[in-house]
Amino acid sequence: MPGIDECLVEAMRLPGALGAAVVDWTSGLALGTVGEAPGGDHETTAAEAAELARLAAEHGAFAPEKGPDQEGQDPPVEDLIVSNRDTYHVLRFVATTFDSSVFLHLWLARADGNLALARIRLGEMAGRLVLG
Amino acid sequence: MTVVDTPPPRLPVRQTQTPAEPGVSPAAGPGVSPMLHRLAAERATGVLLREHGTLYLSDGQVTHAESAETPGLDVLLATGGALDAESWREAIARAGARRQVGRFLVDSGRVAEGALELCHVAALFDAAYFVLGPSGAPARFRYGAAHWLGPVRPVPVAALERESLRRRELLHRIWPAPATDTAPLIRADRAAEPPVPSRQEAVLDQVNGVRTAADISLALGRPAFHTLVDLRRLAAAGIVTTAAPQSLRAPQAPGAAGPAAADAAPEPPPPHHDPVSALLTQPSADPDVALLRRLRDALEAL
């Protein structure tokens, strides 16, 4: 059963991984970080990524159709992908059985990174992190 | 047709000092504890008792924090069904004496290690925000004391202080009036409410004229700081406001506000005495009045 640090180390094993963090999107707090961060500052990166994650989670345009059996407790968005000229950012929301607002943030070099693989692995990690 | 469902943009806030130190705003103020610095430097182990709660230190790092203003780890884990009261009791009975309850919960498969860490760190920073807030009473430190949970994910003192100051700054940036942090709350005008995000809606559903932010956090099993953030956003949007002090209301229900009203006591009462304010506080669906009310609140908060 992995904790936060094991989860981050696993994320860093993905091809092209530059840095990773577990972030709370309500407060902008980085609960754990590993590797590099854009600009060298994990705390600033966490706060800025949290703002993006919050907008995606709160705006109805990005939410799925509401089914009859949906409680609305899970994050409405699974992940966010941002690409620029040389890197990718993948933000994966973590569903927990307790009240939280947490996501995994993976920063990938574009030359070596595999976006599809990273997205799948990050989803698996998010599940294992809270379910063991 | 455009549906506006987001809070209004942040109002500019006048800086009352030159930003010589980045990240330190007027809202931050003196909030750090010199005693805590000293304890971290000497790598102390024990419990720091401050006016708004306690910090447990192990080898100079913070392992646990508790405050009456925030739901504890037990409440956070129990509310969503992650860990029921019976499991807590058993874990404390079997591992409490050797201060390994956290380890026991993970090893016995009752809660995943990642889940415990996420929830515990969230609760630790949440309580520490209140413990490290402005305090009027002297702090005390009891050497040697340790919490029954045991270490989960210790946090350096410097990181905790930095985060607490950043959180104060964040609240101030969202909406500079702190009244919604402590006072009983009401919905400004239910009929005219725009749709709000689901997490804010959960907070809004708890607003009933009596409950404070702390009551709402406890009811939702949600970190108190998260509730403060949502309440400031709702206040900025003119959706939630503080309940009028009991003395200005009809006097027939003296007990209704109860202890919640006592929390509100240090807050300056809203200026109901002048006729313009009285007009503006009338419930109205007119957005201009809502806008004027927000402007007035913002000006008062400067």
Tab-separated table of N, CA and C in Angstrom, chain A residues 1-5 22 24-29 31-33 43 47 51 54 58-59 72 94 96-102 128-132, chain B residues 6 10 76-77 80 82 106 109 112-115 117-119 121 125 153 162-163 166-167 170 197-200 220-223 225-226 229 233:
chain	number	residue	atom	x	y	z
A	1	MET	N	0.841	-1.198	0.000
A	1	MET	CA	0.000	0.000	0.000
A	1	MET	C	0.873	1.245	0.000
A	2	PRO	N	0.801	2.047	-1.070
A	2	PRO	CA	1.712	3.181	-1.170
A	2	PRO	C	1.218	4.398	-0.401
A	3	GLY	N	2.161	5.149	0.168
A	3	GLY	CA	1.850	6.454	0.721
A	3	GLY	C	2.139	7.517	-0.322
A	4	ILE	N	2.090	8.776	0.098
A	4	ILE	CA	2.289	9.888	-0.826
A	4	ILE	C	3.653	9.794	-1.505
A	5	ASP	N	4.709	9.542	-0.719
A	5	ASP	CA	6.057	9.535	-1.291
A	5	ASP	C	6.263	8.401	-2.294
A	22	VAL	N	1.653	16.187	-5.089
A	22	VAL	CA	0.278	15.969	-4.653
A	22	VAL	C	-0.181	17.300	-4.068
A	24	ASP	N	-3.408	20.121	-2.883
A	24	ASP	CA	-4.787	20.394	-2.477
A	24	ASP	C	-5.263	21.621	-3.246
A	25	TRP	N	-6.341	21.474	-4.038
A	25	TRP	CA	-6.709	22.587	-4.917
A	25	TRP	C	-7.544	23.659	-4.234
A	26	THR	N	-8.031	23.423	-3.039
A	26	THR	CA	-8.746	24.499	-2.349
A	26	THR	C	-7.755	25.496	-1.755
A	27	SER	N	-6.710	24.968	-1.110
A	27	SER	CA	-5.754	25.857	-0.448
A	27	SER	C	-4.543	26.163	-1.322
A	28	GLY	N	-4.225	25.291	-2.286
A	28	GLY	CA	-3.018	25.471	-3.086
A	28	GLY	C	-1.782	24.894	-2.422
A	29	LEU	N	-1.982	24.080	-1.381
A	29	LEU	CA	-0.864	23.481	-0.642
A	29	LEU	C	-0.332	22.239	-1.360
A	31	LEU	N	1.111	18.828	-0.805
A	31	LEU	CA	1.197	17.873	0.303
A	31	LEU	C	2.446	17.022	0.188
A	32	GLY	N	2.985	16.947	-1.022
A	32	GLY	CA	4.219	16.214	-1.241
A	32	GLY	C	4.761	16.578	-2.612
A	33	THR	N	6.090	16.628	-2.746
A	33	THR	CA	6.682	16.968	-4.038
A	33	THR	C	7.916	16.107	-4.283
A	43	GLU	N	6.222	25.236	-4.466
A	43	GLU	CA	5.086	25.862	-3.782
A	43	GLU	C	4.309	26.786	-4.713
A	47	ALA	N	0.414	26.260	-6.143
A	47	ALA	CA	-0.642	27.270	-6.004
A	47	ALA	C	-1.254	27.595	-7.364
A	51	GLU	N	-5.132	26.585	-8.842
A	51	GLU	CA	-6.109	27.543	-9.373
A	51	GLU	C	-6.739	27.008	-10.665
A	54	ARG	N	-9.034	24.096	-9.757
A	54	ARG	CA	-10.278	24.561	-9.136
A	54	ARG	C	-11.266	25.042	-10.204
A	58	GLU	N	-14.870	23.372	-10.760
A	58	GLU	CA	-16.054	24.129	-10.333
A	58	GLU	C	-16.971	24.542	-11.475
A	59	HIS	N	-16.461	24.613	-12.675
A	59	HIS	CA	-17.306	25.079	-13.775
A	59	HIS	C	-18.095	23.930	-14.377
A	72	GLY	N	-22.533	13.330	-6.706
A	72	GLY	CA	-21.836	14.591	-6.906
A	72	GLY	C	-20.681	14.784	-5.942
A	94	VAL	N	-7.981	13.167	-7.514
A	94	VAL	CA	-8.006	11.962	-6.681
A	94	VAL	C	-9.355	11.900	-5.963
A	96	THR	N	-11.599	10.521	-3.066
A	96	THR	CA	-11.379	9.943	-1.737
A	96	THR	C	-12.712	9.667	-1.066
A	97	THR	N	-12.697	8.765	-0.075
A	97	THR	CA	-13.939	8.490	0.646
A	97	THR	C	-14.199	9.549	1.707
A	98	PHE	N	-13.181	10.348	2.036
A	98	PHE	CA	-13.386	11.476	2.953
A	98	PHE	C	-13.391	12.763	2.133
A	99	ASP	N	-13.821	13.868	2.763
A	99	ASP	CA	-13.931	15.123	2.034
A	99	ASP	C	-12.537	15.685	1.745
A	100	SER	N	-12.214	15.874	0.489
A	100	SER	CA	-10.899	16.412	0.153
A	100	SER	C	-10.972	17.084	-1.209
A	101	SER	N	-9.914	17.757	-1.588
A	101	SER	CA	-9.826	18.364	-2.919
A	101	SER	C	-8.374	18.238	-3.376
A	102	VAL	N	-8.001	17.007	-3.757
A	102	VAL	CA	-6.599	16.691	-4.019
A	102	VAL	C	-6.414	16.251	-5.471
A	128	ARG	N	-4.770	3.772	-6.347
A	128	ARG	CA	-4.009	3.003	-5.335
A	128	ARG	C	-3.661	3.855	-4.126
A	129	LEU	N	-3.439	5.142	-4.351
A	129	LEU	CA	-3.050	6.033	-3.254
A	129	LEU	C	-4.088	6.025	-2.134
A	130	VAL	N	-5.350	6.011	-2.499
A	130	VAL	CA	-6.380	6.108	-1.461
A	130	VAL	C	-7.040	4.785	-1.121
A	131	LEU	N	-6.886	3.779	-2.018
A	131	LEU	CA	-7.537	2.498	-1.745
A	131	LEU	C	-6.564	1.420	-1.298
A	132	GLY	N	-5.262	1.677	-1.480
A	132	GLY	CA	-4.258	0.721	-1.052
A	132	GLY	C	-3.990	-0.328	-2.106
B	6	THR	N	-20.214	32.869	-11.740
B	6	THR	CA	-18.935	32.931	-11.033
B	6	THR	C	-18.916	34.143	-10.119
B	10	ARG	N	-11.906	39.853	-8.283
B	10	ARG	CA	-11.397	40.383	-7.025
B	10	ARG	C	-11.344	41.904	-7.072
B	76	LEU	N	-13.053	13.763	10.227
B	76	LEU	CA	-12.850	13.800	8.770
B	76	LEU	C	-12.975	12.404	8.167
B	77	LEU	N	-12.377	11.417	8.843
B	77	LEU	CA	-12.402	10.053	8.295
B	77	LEU	C	-13.751	9.380	8.512
B	80	GLY	N	-17.130	10.587	5.848
B	80	GLY	CA	-17.310	9.967	4.535
B	80	GLY	C	-17.422	8.450	4.613
B	82	ALA	N	-14.993	6.473	5.731
B	82	ALA	CA	-13.689	5.832	5.547
B	82	ALA	C	-13.307	5.010	6.783
B	106	VAL	N	-3.196	1.429	9.469
B	106	VAL	CA	-2.694	1.069	8.137
B	106	VAL	C	-2.357	-0.415	8.071
B	109	GLY	N	-5.130	-2.792	7.811
B	109	GLY	CA	-5.911	-2.691	6.581
B	109	GLY	C	-7.189	-1.881	6.712
B	112	ALA	N	-6.093	2.944	3.945
B	112	ALA	CA	-4.891	2.921	3.099
B	112	ALA	C	-3.902	3.968	3.590
B	113	GLU	N	-2.621	3.651	3.437
B	113	GLU	CA	-1.580	4.563	3.926
B	113	GLU	C	-1.707	5.949	3.267
B	114	GLY	N	-1.937	5.949	1.948
B	114	GLY	CA	-2.067	7.221	1.239
B	114	GLY	C	-3.245	8.027	1.749
B	115	ALA	N	-4.365	7.334	1.994
B	115	ALA	CA	-5.560	8.029	2.479
B	115	ALA	C	-5.306	8.636	3.854
B	117	GLU	N	-2.418	9.508	5.115
B	117	GLU	CA	-1.481	10.630	4.973
B	117	GLU	C	-2.174	11.874	4.432
B	118	LEU	N	-2.964	11.694	3.378
B	118	LEU	CA	-3.655	12.853	2.782
B	118	LEU	C	-4.560	13.524	3.802
B	119	CYS	N	-5.317	12.688	4.513
B	119	CYS	CA	-6.289	13.234	5.460
B	119	CYS	C	-5.584	13.864	6.660
B	121	VAL	N	-2.382	15.055	6.883
B	121	VAL	CA	-1.650	16.288	6.548
B	121	VAL	C	-2.636	17.434	6.355
B	125	PHE	N	-2.358	20.835	8.711
B	125	PHE	CA	-2.236	22.219	8.227
B	125	PHE	C	-3.483	23.028	8.574
B	153	ARG	N	3.186	11.888	8.941
B	153	ARG	CA	3.982	12.586	7.930
B	153	ARG	C	4.381	13.929	8.521
B	162	ARG	N	5.034	29.154	6.953
B	162	ARG	CA	4.920	29.772	5.634
B	162	ARG	C	3.515	29.536	5.074
B	163	GLU	N	3.047	28.297	5.210
B	163	GLU	CA	1.735	27.960	4.677
B	163	GLU	C	0.627	28.699	5.429
B	166	ARG	N	0.548	32.139	4.134
B	166	ARG	CA	0.037	32.147	2.762
B	166	ARG	C	-1.482	32.005	2.764
B	167	ARG	N	-1.992	31.190	3.678
B	167	ARG	CA	-3.436	30.981	3.754
B	167	ARG	C	-4.160	32.253	4.177
B	170	LEU	N	-4.281	34.348	1.203
B	170	LEU	CA	-5.249	33.831	0.228
B	170	LEU	C	-6.669	34.275	0.587
B	197	PRO	N	-20.880	26.392	-7.473
B	197	PRO	CA	-20.273	25.061	-7.588
B	197	PRO	C	-20.718	24.149	-6.458
B	198	SER	N	-20.666	22.823	-6.704
B	198	SER	CA	-21.279	21.882	-5.767
B	198	SER	C	-20.657	21.935	-4.375
B	199	ARG	N	-19.329	22.145	-4.286
B	199	ARG	CA	-18.711	22.187	-2.954
B	199	ARG	C	-19.158	23.439	-2.198
B	200	GLN	N	-19.351	24.537	-2.911
B	200	GLN	CA	-19.872	25.735	-2.255
B	200	GLN	C	-21.341	25.558	-1.901
B	220	LEU	N	-20.002	19.019	7.826
B	220	LEU	CA	-19.632	18.455	6.526
B	220	LEU	C	-18.455	17.494	6.628
B	221	GLY	N	-17.761	17.492	7.787
B	221	GLY	CA	-16.551	16.695	7.900
B	221	GLY	C	-15.505	17.176	6.918
B	222	ARG	N	-15.346	18.491	6.844
B	222	ARG	CA	-14.475	19.116	5.846
B	222	ARG	C	-13.485	20.018	6.576
B	223	PRO	N	-12.216	20.053	6.136
B	223	PRO	CA	-11.270	20.960	6.792
B	223	PRO	C	-11.839	22.372	6.891
B	225	PHE	N	-10.478	25.313	6.964
B	225	PHE	CA	-9.966	26.337	6.050
B	225	PHE	C	-10.683	26.265	4.699
B	226	HIS	N	-11.008	25.052	4.247
B	226	HIS	CA	-11.741	24.905	2.993
B	226	HIS	C	-13.088	25.616	3.076
B	229	VAL	N	-12.583	29.389	2.857
B	229	VAL	CA	-12.358	29.810	1.469
B	229	VAL	C	-13.689	29.925	0.730
B	233	ARG	N	-15.621	33.293	-0.745
B	233	ARG	CA	-16.064	33.418	-2.140
B	233	ARG	C	-17.562	33.741	-2.184
